[in-house]
PDB file of C-alpha atoms in Angstrom:
ATOM      1  CA  LYS H  29      75.395  25.554  14.881  1.00  0.00           C
ATOM      2  CA  PHE H  30      74.577  24.186  11.789  1.00  0.00           C
ATOM      3  CA  ASN H  31      77.040  24.544   8.674  1.00  0.00           C
ATOM      4  CA  ASN H  32      75.455  23.426   5.332  1.00  0.00           C
ATOM      5  CA  GLN H  33      77.690  22.952   2.274  1.00  0.00           C
ATOM      6  CA  LEU H  34      78.495  20.894  -0.649  1.00  0.00           C
ATOM      7  CA  ASN H  35      81.399  18.791  -0.508  1.00  0.00           C
ATOM      8  CA  PRO H  36      84.159  19.138  -2.940  1.00  0.00           C
ATOM      9  CA  PHE H  37      83.668  15.488  -4.479  1.00  0.00           C
ATOM     10  CA  SER H  38      80.674  16.388  -6.607  1.00  0.00           C
ATOM     11  CA  THR H  39      78.895  13.047  -5.840  1.00  0.00           C
ATOM     12  CA  GLY H  40      75.833  14.730  -5.149  1.00  0.00           C
ATOM     13  CA  PHE H  41      75.700  14.485  -1.436  1.00  0.00           C
ATOM     14  CA  VAL H  42      75.753  16.953   1.410  1.00  0.00           C
ATOM     15  CA  ASP H  43      77.279  17.454   4.649  1.00  0.00           C
ATOM     16  CA  HIS H  44      76.141  18.312   7.410  1.00  0.00           C
ATOM     17  CA  THR H  45      78.661  19.678  10.646  1.00  0.00           C
ATOM     18  CA  PHE H  46      76.817  20.384  13.984  1.00  0.00           C
ATOM     19  CA  ASP H  47      78.303  22.066  16.930  1.00  0.00           C
ATOM     20  CA  LEU H  48      76.779  20.535  20.359  1.00  0.00           C
ATOM     21  CA  GLN H  49      77.298  22.427  23.221  1.00  0.00           C
ATOM     22  CA  ARG H  50      77.833  20.480  26.577  1.00  0.00           C
ATOM     23  CA  ASN H  51      78.448  20.678  30.148  1.00  0.00           C
ATOM     24  CA  ILE H  52      75.863  23.609  31.023  1.00  0.00           C
ATOM     25  CA  PRO H  53      74.101  22.813  33.760  1.00  0.00           C
ATOM     26  CA  HIS H  54      70.256  22.907  34.245  1.00  0.00           C
ATOM     27  CA  GLN H  55      69.038  25.842  36.259  1.00  0.00           C
ATOM     28  CA  VAL H  56      72.463  28.078  35.928  1.00  0.00           C
ATOM     29  CA  PHE H  57      70.584  31.365  35.547  1.00  0.00           C
ATOM     30  CA  THR H  58      67.939  33.157  37.495  1.00  0.00           C
ATOM     31  CA  LYS H  59      65.900  36.297  37.207  1.00  0.00           C
ATOM     32  CA  SER H  60      66.644  39.406  38.606  1.00  0.00           C
ATOM     33  CA  GLU H  61      65.736  43.181  38.201  1.00  0.00           C
ATOM     34  CA  ASN H  62      69.175  43.383  36.232  1.00  0.00           C
ATOM     35  CA  GLY H  63      67.971  40.737  33.298  1.00  0.00           C
ATOM     36  CA  TRP H  64      69.560  37.222  33.978  1.00  0.00           C
ATOM     37  CA  GLU H  65      72.303  36.409  36.284  1.00  0.00           C
ATOM     38  CA  LEU H  66      74.457  33.061  37.222  1.00  0.00           C
ATOM     39  CA  SER H  67      72.733  31.257  40.035  1.00  0.00           C
ATOM     40  CA  ALA H  68      75.101  31.647  43.335  1.00  0.00           C
ATOM     41  CA  ASN H  69      75.105  28.144  43.707  1.00  0.00           C
ATOM     42  CA  HIS H  70      76.033  27.085  40.188  1.00  0.00           C
ATOM     43  CA  SER H  71      79.568  27.408  38.319  1.00  0.00           C
ATOM     44  CA  LEU H  72      79.340  27.746  34.685  1.00  0.00           C
ATOM     45  CA  LYS H  73      81.796  25.602  33.078  1.00  0.00           C
ATOM     46  CA  LYS H  74      83.369  26.856  29.744  1.00  0.00           C
ATOM     47  CA  SER H  75      81.259  24.721  27.352  1.00  0.00           C
ATOM     48  CA  GLN H  76      82.838  22.652  24.964  1.00  0.00           C
ATOM     49  CA  ASN H  77      82.045  22.332  21.370  1.00  0.00           C
ATOM     50  CA  ARG H  78      81.791  19.267  19.639  1.00  0.00           C
ATOM     51  CA  ASN H  79      82.107  19.124  15.813  1.00  0.00           C
ATOM     52  CA  VAL H  80      79.775  15.852  14.557  1.00  0.00           C
ATOM     53  CA  THR H  81      79.567  15.428  10.524  1.00  0.00           C
ATOM     54  CA  ILE H  82      76.899  13.905   9.058  1.00  0.00           C
ATOM     55  CA  ILE H  83      77.165  12.219   6.072  1.00  0.00           C
ATOM     56  CA  HIS H  84      73.797  10.685   4.682  1.00  0.00           C
ATOM     57  CA  THR H  85      72.990   8.490   1.346  1.00  0.00           C
ATOM     58  CA  ASN H  86      69.679   7.432  -0.499  1.00  0.00           C
ATOM     59  CA  ASP H  87      68.656   5.802  -3.448  1.00  0.00           C
ATOM     60  CA  PHE H  88      71.927   4.520  -4.087  1.00  0.00           C
ATOM     61  CA  HIS H  89      70.565   2.112  -6.405  1.00  0.00           C
ATOM     62  CA  SER H  90      73.325  -0.015  -6.991  1.00  0.00           C
ATOM     63  CA  ARG H  91      75.163   2.950  -8.628  1.00  0.00           C
ATOM     64  CA  PHE H  92      78.619   1.498  -8.172  1.00  0.00           C
ATOM     65  CA  GLU H  93      80.024   3.692 -11.316  1.00  0.00           C
ATOM     66  CA  PRO H  94      79.806   7.181 -12.164  1.00  0.00           C
ATOM     67  CA  PHE H  95      76.873   8.401 -14.242  1.00  0.00           C
ATOM     68  CA  GLU H  96      77.574   8.521 -17.808  1.00  0.00           C
ATOM     69  CA  SER H  97      79.177  11.438 -19.352  1.00  0.00           C
ATOM     70  CA  GLN H  98      76.077  12.299 -21.236  1.00  0.00           C
ATOM     71  CA  ASN H  99      73.321  12.190 -18.393  1.00  0.00           C
ATOM     72  CA  LYS H 100      72.156  15.753 -18.564  1.00  0.00           C
ATOM     73  CA  ARG H 101      71.906  16.031 -14.667  1.00  0.00           C
ATOM     74  CA  TRP H 102      73.955  13.630 -12.998  1.00  0.00           C
ATOM     75  CA  GLY H 103      76.965  13.231 -16.074  1.00  0.00           C
ATOM     76  CA  ASN H 104      80.409  12.002 -14.224  1.00  0.00           C
ATOM     77  CA  GLN H 105      79.350  11.822 -10.753  1.00  0.00           C
ATOM     78  CA  GLY H 106      78.156   9.487  -8.504  1.00  0.00           C
ATOM     79  CA  GLY H 107      79.437   5.979  -7.963  1.00  0.00           C
ATOM     80  CA  ILE H 108      81.271   4.422  -4.903  1.00  0.00           C
ATOM     81  CA  ALA H 109      84.889   5.285  -5.711  1.00  0.00           C
ATOM     82  CA  ARG H 110      83.988   8.913  -5.203  1.00  0.00           C
ATOM     83  CA  MET H 111      81.873   7.844  -2.146  1.00  0.00           C
ATOM     84  CA  LYS H 112      84.679   6.212  -0.845  1.00  0.00           C
ATOM     85  CA  ASP H 113      86.847   9.081  -0.945  1.00  0.00           C
ATOM     86  CA  LEU H 114      84.246  11.687   0.470  1.00  0.00           C
ATOM     87  CA  ILE H 115      84.071   8.994   3.436  1.00  0.00           C
ATOM     88  CA  ASP H 116      87.506   8.663   4.103  1.00  0.00           C
ATOM     89  CA  PHE H 117      88.156  12.555   4.000  1.00  0.00           C
ATOM     90  CA  GLU H 118      85.507  13.203   6.079  1.00  0.00           C
ATOM     91  CA  ARG H 119      86.729  10.828   8.487  1.00  0.00           C
ATOM     92  CA  SER H 120      90.198  11.899   8.584  1.00  0.00           C
ATOM     93  CA  ILE H 121      88.960  15.342   9.492  1.00  0.00           C
ATOM     94  CA  ASP H 122      86.125  14.084  12.124  1.00  0.00           C
ATOM     95  CA  PRO H 123      86.453  10.670  13.963  1.00  0.00           C
ATOM     96  CA  ASN H 124      83.200  11.559  15.046  1.00  0.00           C
ATOM     97  CA  LEU H 125      81.635  10.815  11.554  1.00  0.00           C
ATOM     98  CA  PHE H 126      77.935   9.471  11.286  1.00  0.00           C
ATOM     99  CA  LEU H 127      77.097   7.605   8.256  1.00  0.00           C
ATOM    100  CA  PHE H 128      73.531   6.757   7.457  1.00  0.00           C
ATOM    101  CA  ASP H 129      71.169   5.858   4.531  1.00  0.00           C
ATOM    102  CA  SER H 130      67.593   5.644   4.222  1.00  0.00           C
ATOM    103  CA  GLY H 131      66.828   3.080   1.642  1.00  0.00           C
ATOM    104  CA  ASP H 132      66.610   1.917  -2.095  1.00  0.00           C
ATOM    105  CA  VAL H 133      70.408   0.747  -2.269  1.00  0.00           C
ATOM    106  CA  PHE H 134      68.852  -1.691  -4.844  1.00  0.00           C
ATOM    107  CA  GLN H 135      67.862  -1.879  -8.553  1.00  0.00           C
ATOM    108  CA  GLY H 136      68.531   0.408 -11.313  1.00  0.00           C
ATOM    109  CA  THR H 137      71.803  -1.233 -12.779  1.00  0.00           C
ATOM    110  CA  PRO H 138      72.780  -4.547 -14.074  1.00  0.00           C
ATOM    111  CA  TYR H 139      74.790  -5.289 -10.987  1.00  0.00           C
ATOM    112  CA  PHE H 140      71.236  -5.511  -8.733  1.00  0.00           C
ATOM    113  CA  ASN H 141      70.105  -8.156 -11.444  1.00  0.00           C
ATOM    114  CA  ILE H 142      73.021  -9.968 -11.912  1.00  0.00           C
ATOM    115  CA  PHE H 143      74.379 -10.041  -8.193  1.00  0.00           C
ATOM    116  CA  LYS H 144      70.740  -9.474  -6.298  1.00  0.00           C
ATOM    117  CA  GLY H 145      71.910  -6.885  -3.756  1.00  0.00           C
ATOM    118  CA  HIS H 146      74.874  -8.683  -2.279  1.00  0.00           C
ATOM    119  CA  PRO H 147      77.802  -6.130  -3.343  1.00  0.00           C
ATOM    120  CA  GLU H 148      75.650  -3.167  -2.029  1.00  0.00           C
ATOM    121  CA  LEU H 149      75.414  -4.461   1.320  1.00  0.00           C
ATOM    122  CA  GLU H 150      78.920  -5.465   1.108  1.00  0.00           C
ATOM    123  CA  TRP H 151      79.862  -1.940   0.432  1.00  0.00           C
ATOM    124  CA  MET H 152      77.863  -0.364   3.038  1.00  0.00           C
ATOM    125  CA  LYS H 153      79.406  -2.756   5.445  1.00  0.00           C
ATOM    126  CA  LYS H 154      83.029  -2.008   4.629  1.00  0.00           C
ATOM    127  CA  ALA H 155      82.202   1.502   4.493  1.00  0.00           C
ATOM    128  CA  GLY H 156      81.158   1.213   8.171  1.00  0.00           C
ATOM    129  CA  TYR H 157      77.797   2.647   7.511  1.00  0.00           C
ATOM    130  CA  ASP H 158      76.323   3.143  11.338  1.00  0.00           C
ATOM    131  CA  ALA H 159      72.503   2.637  10.655  1.00  0.00           C
ATOM    132  CA  THR H 160      70.441   2.493   7.637  1.00  0.00           C
ATOM    133  CA  THR H 161      66.693   1.731   6.967  1.00  0.00           C
ATOM    134  CA  ILE H 162      64.818  -0.429   4.054  1.00  0.00           C
ATOM    135  CA  GLY H 163      62.993   1.713   1.157  1.00  0.00           C
ATOM    136  CA  ASN H 164      60.804   0.073  -1.247  1.00  0.00           C
ATOM    137  CA  HIS H 165      63.411  -1.174  -3.642  1.00  0.00           C
ATOM    138  CA  ASP H 166      64.801  -3.023  -0.847  1.00  0.00           C
ATOM    139  CA  PHE H 167      61.900  -5.406  -1.248  1.00  0.00           C
ATOM    140  CA  ASP H 168      61.987  -5.796  -5.119  1.00  0.00           C
ATOM    141  CA  LEU H 169      62.960  -9.839  -4.539  1.00  0.00           C
ATOM    142  CA  GLY H 170      60.738 -10.151  -2.199  1.00  0.00           C
ATOM    143  CA  ILE H 171      60.501 -10.094   1.467  1.00  0.00           C
ATOM    144  CA  GLU H 172      62.445 -13.180   2.320  1.00  0.00           C
ATOM    145  CA  HIS H 173      65.526 -12.322   0.078  1.00  0.00           C
ATOM    146  CA  LEU H 174      65.842  -9.062   1.849  1.00  0.00           C
ATOM    147  CA  PHE H 175      65.448 -10.887   5.393  1.00  0.00           C
ATOM    148  CA  GLN H 176      68.095 -13.523   4.065  1.00  0.00           C
ATOM    149  CA  ILE H 177      70.328 -10.796   2.828  1.00  0.00           C
ATOM    150  CA  ARG H 178      70.110  -8.433   5.453  1.00  0.00           C
ATOM    151  CA  LYS H 179      70.841 -11.432   8.164  1.00  0.00           C
ATOM    152  CA  GLN H 180      73.981 -12.214   6.211  1.00  0.00           C
ATOM    153  CA  TYR H 181      75.493  -8.758   6.029  1.00  0.00           C
ATOM    154  CA  ASP H 182      74.289  -7.724   9.733  1.00  0.00           C
ATOM    155  CA  ILE H 183      74.095  -3.776   9.046  1.00  0.00           C
ATOM    156  CA  PRO H 184      72.221  -2.144  11.628  1.00  0.00           C
ATOM    157  CA  THR H 185      69.134  -1.538   9.932  1.00  0.00           C
ATOM    158  CA  LEU H 186      66.114   0.883  11.788  1.00  0.00           C
ATOM    159  CA  ASN H 187      62.795   1.263  11.118  1.00  0.00           C
ATOM    160  CA  CYS H 188      59.716   1.716  13.675  1.00  0.00           C
ATOM    161  CA  ASN H 189      56.550   1.703  11.627  1.00  0.00           C
ATOM    162  CA  TYR H 190      56.603  -1.167   9.134  1.00  0.00           C
ATOM    163  CA  GLN H 191      54.547  -4.416   9.848  1.00  0.00           C
ATOM    164  CA  LEU H 192      57.323  -7.025   9.580  1.00  0.00           C
ATOM    165  CA  GLU H 193      56.780 -10.841  10.049  1.00  0.00           C
ATOM    166  CA  ASP H 194      57.890 -12.343  13.489  1.00  0.00           C
ATOM    167  CA  GLN H 195      61.220 -13.698  12.040  1.00  0.00           C
ATOM    168  CA  TRP H 196      62.465 -10.188  11.349  1.00  0.00           C
ATOM    169  CA  LYS H 197      61.850  -9.401  15.172  1.00  0.00           C
ATOM    170  CA  GLN H 198      62.696 -12.351  16.983  1.00  0.00           C
ATOM    171  CA  GLN H 199      66.405 -11.598  15.164  1.00  0.00           C
ATOM    172  CA  ASN H 200      66.682  -8.255  15.913  1.00  0.00           C
ATOM    173  CA  LEU H 201      67.190  -7.561  12.230  1.00  0.00           C
ATOM    174  CA  ILE H 202      64.965  -4.389  12.407  1.00  0.00           C
ATOM    175  CA  GLN H 203      65.170  -2.106  15.299  1.00  0.00           C
ATOM    176  CA  PRO H 204      62.860   0.589  16.220  1.00  0.00           C
ATOM    177  CA  PHE H 205      66.090   2.842  17.413  1.00  0.00           C
ATOM    178  CA  LYS H 206      69.448   2.754  17.910  1.00  0.00           C
ATOM    179  CA  ILE H 207      71.817   4.854  20.257  1.00  0.00           C
ATOM    180  CA  ILE H 208      75.518   5.131  18.741  1.00  0.00           C
ATOM    181  CA  GLU H 209      78.366   6.528  20.728  1.00  0.00           C
ATOM    182  CA  LYS H 210      81.422   7.924  19.488  1.00  0.00           C
ATOM    183  CA  ASN H 211      83.585   9.067  21.903  1.00  0.00           C
ATOM    184  CA  ASP H 212      81.502  11.221  24.444  1.00  0.00           C
ATOM    185  CA  ILE H 213      79.371  11.889  21.483  1.00  0.00           C
ATOM    186  CA  LYS H 214      75.595   9.728  22.248  1.00  0.00           C
ATOM    187  CA  MET H 215      72.932  10.453  18.989  1.00  0.00           C
ATOM    188  CA  LEU H 216      69.950   8.194  19.051  1.00  0.00           C
ATOM    189  CA  ILE H 217      68.620   7.497  15.858  1.00  0.00           C
ATOM    190  CA  ASN H 218      64.902   6.923  14.671  1.00  0.00           C
ATOM    191  CA  ILE H 219      64.000   6.301  10.837  1.00  0.00           C
ATOM    192  CA  LEU H 220      59.943   6.457  10.287  1.00  0.00           C
ATOM    193  CA  LYS H 221      59.360   5.708   6.770  1.00  0.00           C
ATOM    194  CA  LYS H 222      56.177   6.827   5.217  1.00  0.00           C
TER     195      LYS H 222
END
């Protein structure tokens, strides 16, 4: 089951909830003249529903504070205080919450120009992002700066189609995929950028 709903905090982000069916053995049913029947050599356990909440962010662009009220499209929306409230609220409901970002955390406000991306990655580390990737603006201060800052904050960074220098590969700063396990739920994450 897939439930797509707007969150109550008006941050502009959407949360997605999935129910995953588990414990159904393969080849449980066989075809007969009466249709499909439970195979004689299988017992069907009652399936267990698992709720998994995924919060996905992208294009943060150093937006630590909400947009100004005069902004015609995003007035009084955004900012890390609202994002933190949303993440904490959703985690209080679902401890299996997965938190992802698909890049462009840098650039867009003076915070980036002055602090060079440190508060953005510090925030992501403290927020507990499970995996991130890098967008085009994450390269704005050069690949060496991006390498050093990603190394410093050690946030799981995924990408399988950027051609990066050997230093990235040698230090495992970018992985092609990641398997994340929370309680008894496993999720494989793979990120392609165009």
